[in-house]
């Protein structure tokens, strides 16, 4: 009996040392931060914005509306706050109507959070109409769009706002 007690003490000490070492290694090895994808994400947002602009100029309603997240919010210039992709699509139906001014926009700046899940852009927009004599009239506007990375890795507009004037 004495022999088994004498073995327990060294075994307990060995287990305590092993446990302390394991715990120390765990805290010393903090998880590495996720990779910094901001440059690639900013490029992806710029590309999406460029394609969105092309869809607007082509008056392609389905393509233009596809850049919004399902739960997006559109703050219409001198208008209502519109919630949800389907409701926003109805607003864009009027924006892209054949008789509406031609919309074009140019991105001035894009920034993505270090987390890589949200970003924003802002820039200038123009609404161009042509009178019966062929003379164009341009109304300028500013815009800002908040983008959210989706589960599939794509970027969709979560909040979109524009206002006329400079």
GROMACS .gro file of C-alpha atoms in nm:
model
  166
    1UNK     CA    1   0.000   0.000   0.000
    2UNK     CA    2   0.283   0.235   0.083
    3UNK     CA    3   0.437   0.165  -0.255
    4UNK     CA    4   0.125   0.278  -0.446
    5UNK     CA    5   0.100   0.604  -0.246
    6UNK     CA    6   0.460   0.687  -0.327
    7UNK     CA    7   0.379   0.657  -0.699
    8UNK     CA    8   0.073   0.881  -0.682
    9UNK     CA    9   0.261   1.191  -0.570
   10UNK     CA   10   0.512   1.194  -0.861
   11UNK     CA   11   0.234   1.108  -1.105
   12UNK     CA   12   0.018   1.397  -0.976
   13UNK     CA   13   0.315   1.633  -1.005
   14UNK     CA   14   0.379   1.519  -1.362
   15UNK     CA   15   0.011   1.573  -1.452
   16UNK     CA   16   0.014   1.921  -1.295
   17UNK     CA   17   0.326   2.018  -1.493
   18UNK     CA   18   0.175   1.883  -1.815
   19UNK     CA   19  -0.150   2.071  -1.758
   20UNK     CA   20   0.032   2.398  -1.678
   21UNK     CA   21   0.249   2.364  -1.990
   22UNK     CA   22  -0.054   2.289  -2.209
   23UNK     CA   23  -0.245   2.589  -2.073
   24UNK     CA   24   0.057   2.814  -2.119
   25UNK     CA   25   0.095   2.705  -2.482
   26UNK     CA   26  -0.270   2.770  -2.552
   27UNK     CA   27  -0.259   3.130  -2.436
   28UNK     CA   28   0.072   3.194  -2.610
   29UNK     CA   29  -0.069   3.077  -2.944
   30UNK     CA   30  -0.347   3.329  -3.003
   31UNK     CA   31  -0.528   3.277  -3.331
   32UNK     CA   32  -0.381   3.465  -3.622
   33UNK     CA   33  -0.587   3.759  -3.748
   34UNK     CA   34  -0.778   3.695  -4.070
   35UNK     CA   35  -0.595   3.796  -4.387
   36UNK     CA   36  -0.624   4.160  -4.492
   37UNK     CA   37  -0.843   4.151  -4.804
   38UNK     CA   38  -0.923   4.522  -4.819
   39UNK     CA   39  -0.750   4.593  -5.151
   40UNK     CA   40  -0.925   4.303  -5.324
   41UNK     CA   41  -1.257   4.397  -5.161
   42UNK     CA   42  -1.222   4.761  -5.268
   43UNK     CA   43  -1.149   4.644  -5.624
   44UNK     CA   44  -1.457   4.417  -5.612
   45UNK     CA   45  -1.678   4.707  -5.500
   46UNK     CA   46  -1.537   4.934  -5.773
   47UNK     CA   47  -1.605   4.662  -6.032
   48UNK     CA   48  -1.960   4.610  -5.903
   49UNK     CA   49  -2.022   4.986  -5.909
   50UNK     CA   50  -1.890   5.010  -6.267
   51UNK     CA   51  -2.116   4.725  -6.378
   52UNK     CA   52  -2.410   4.879  -6.192
   53UNK     CA   53  -2.346   5.207  -6.377
   54UNK     CA   54  -2.344   5.023  -6.711
   55UNK     CA   55  -2.674   4.855  -6.621
   56UNK     CA   56  -2.825   5.195  -6.535
   57UNK     CA   57  -2.711   5.349  -6.863
   58UNK     CA   58  -2.850   5.050  -7.053
   59UNK     CA   59  -3.176   5.087  -6.855
   60UNK     CA   60  -3.149   4.721  -6.751
   61UNK     CA   61  -3.383   4.714  -6.451
   62UNK     CA   62  -3.318   4.355  -6.345
   63UNK     CA   63  -2.941   4.399  -6.354
   64UNK     CA   64  -2.953   4.737  -6.176
   65UNK     CA   65  -3.175   4.601  -5.898
   66UNK     CA   66  -2.950   4.296  -5.856
   67UNK     CA   67  -2.685   4.509  -5.683
   68UNK     CA   68  -2.906   4.556  -5.376
   69UNK     CA   69  -2.911   4.322  -5.076
   70UNK     CA   70  -3.252   4.172  -4.995
   71UNK     CA   71  -3.286   4.394  -4.685
   72UNK     CA   72  -3.137   4.708  -4.841
   73UNK     CA   73  -3.254   5.063  -4.776
   74UNK     CA   74  -3.267   5.332  -5.047
   75UNK     CA   75  -3.295   5.693  -4.931
   76UNK     CA   76  -3.446   5.859  -5.237
   77UNK     CA   77  -3.356   6.223  -5.308
   78UNK     CA   78  -3.652   6.438  -5.203
   79UNK     CA   79  -3.848   6.119  -5.147
   80UNK     CA   80  -3.923   5.833  -4.915
   81UNK     CA   81  -3.704   5.584  -4.739
   82UNK     CA   82  -3.757   5.264  -4.936
   83UNK     CA   83  -3.691   4.927  -4.767
   84UNK     CA   84  -3.630   4.592  -4.933
   85UNK     CA   85  -3.496   4.492  -5.272
   86UNK     CA   86  -3.841   4.447  -5.430
   87UNK     CA   87  -3.958   4.792  -5.322
   88UNK     CA   88  -3.631   4.948  -5.436
   89UNK     CA   89  -3.675   4.776  -5.772
   90UNK     CA   90  -4.005   4.962  -5.815
   91UNK     CA   91  -3.826   5.296  -5.760
   92UNK     CA   92  -3.560   5.199  -6.011
   93UNK     CA   93  -3.833   5.113  -6.260
   94UNK     CA   94  -3.915   5.486  -6.268
   95UNK     CA   95  -3.547   5.590  -6.267
   96UNK     CA   96  -3.476   5.372  -6.571
   97UNK     CA   97  -3.801   5.437  -6.761
   98UNK     CA   98  -3.747   5.521  -7.131
   99UNK     CA   99  -3.866   5.878  -7.074
  100UNK     CA  100  -3.652   5.934  -6.760
  101UNK     CA  101  -3.315   6.111  -6.771
  102UNK     CA  102  -3.015   5.886  -6.839
  103UNK     CA  103  -2.837   5.806  -6.513
  104UNK     CA  104  -2.461   5.771  -6.489
  105UNK     CA  105  -2.239   5.775  -6.183
  106UNK     CA  106  -1.869   5.786  -6.110
  107UNK     CA  107  -1.708   5.646  -5.798
  108UNK     CA  108  -1.474   5.890  -5.622
  109UNK     CA  109  -1.373   5.684  -5.319
  110UNK     CA  110  -1.407   5.332  -5.179
  111UNK     CA  111  -1.305   5.203  -4.837
  112UNK     CA  112  -1.354   4.862  -4.676
  113UNK     CA  113  -1.338   4.787  -4.304
  114UNK     CA  114  -1.046   4.576  -4.180
  115UNK     CA  115  -1.303   4.309  -4.093
  116UNK     CA  116  -1.370   4.272  -4.467
  117UNK     CA  117  -1.746   4.251  -4.430
  118UNK     CA  118  -1.858   4.609  -4.488
  119UNK     CA  119  -1.743   4.899  -4.704
  120UNK     CA  120  -1.864   5.220  -4.856
  121UNK     CA  121  -1.825   5.433  -5.163
  122UNK     CA  122  -1.921   5.782  -5.263
  123UNK     CA  123  -1.914   5.978  -5.583
  124UNK     CA  124  -2.100   6.192  -5.832
  125UNK     CA  125  -2.402   6.110  -6.045
  126UNK     CA  126  -2.553   6.280  -6.346
  127UNK     CA  127  -2.906   6.272  -6.485
  128UNK     CA  128  -2.899   6.375  -6.850
  129UNK     CA  129  -3.203   6.473  -7.053
  130UNK     CA  130  -3.212   6.583  -7.413
  131UNK     CA  131  -3.468   6.837  -7.533
  132UNK     CA  132  -3.652   6.820  -7.866
  133UNK     CA  133  -3.373   7.016  -8.036
  134UNK     CA  134  -3.115   6.762  -7.915
  135UNK     CA  135  -2.960   6.983  -7.650
  136UNK     CA  136  -2.858   6.790  -7.337
  137UNK     CA  137  -2.932   6.915  -6.987
  138UNK     CA  138  -2.736   6.763  -6.699
  139UNK     CA  139  -2.848   6.758  -6.336
  140UNK     CA  140  -2.568   6.667  -6.096
  141UNK     CA  141  -2.603   6.471  -5.774
  142UNK     CA  142  -2.391   6.318  -5.499
  143UNK     CA  143  -2.430   5.966  -5.369
  144UNK     CA  144  -2.303   5.732  -5.101
  145UNK     CA  145  -2.350   5.358  -5.086
  146UNK     CA  146  -2.276   5.122  -4.799
  147UNK     CA  147  -2.183   4.775  -4.924
  148UNK     CA  148  -2.211   4.447  -4.729
  149UNK     CA  149  -2.027   4.129  -4.817
  150UNK     CA  150  -2.276   3.848  -4.870
  151UNK     CA  151  -2.239   3.482  -4.765
  152UNK     CA  152  -2.133   3.393  -5.120
  153UNK     CA  153  -1.852   3.654  -5.111
  154UNK     CA  154  -2.028   3.902  -5.341
  155UNK     CA  155  -2.087   4.264  -5.242
  156UNK     CA  156  -2.439   4.411  -5.232
  157UNK     CA  157  -2.562   4.761  -5.154
  158UNK     CA  158  -2.712   4.771  -4.804
  159UNK     CA  159  -2.777   5.146  -4.786
  160UNK     CA  160  -2.793   5.377  -5.087
  161UNK     CA  161  -2.851   5.752  -5.078
  162UNK     CA  162  -2.833   6.025  -5.336
  163UNK     CA  163  -2.908   6.394  -5.341
  164UNK     CA  164  -2.914   6.646  -5.620
  165UNK     CA  165  -2.698   6.952  -5.622
  166UNK     CA  166  -2.330   6.982  -5.563
   0.00000   0.00000   0.00000
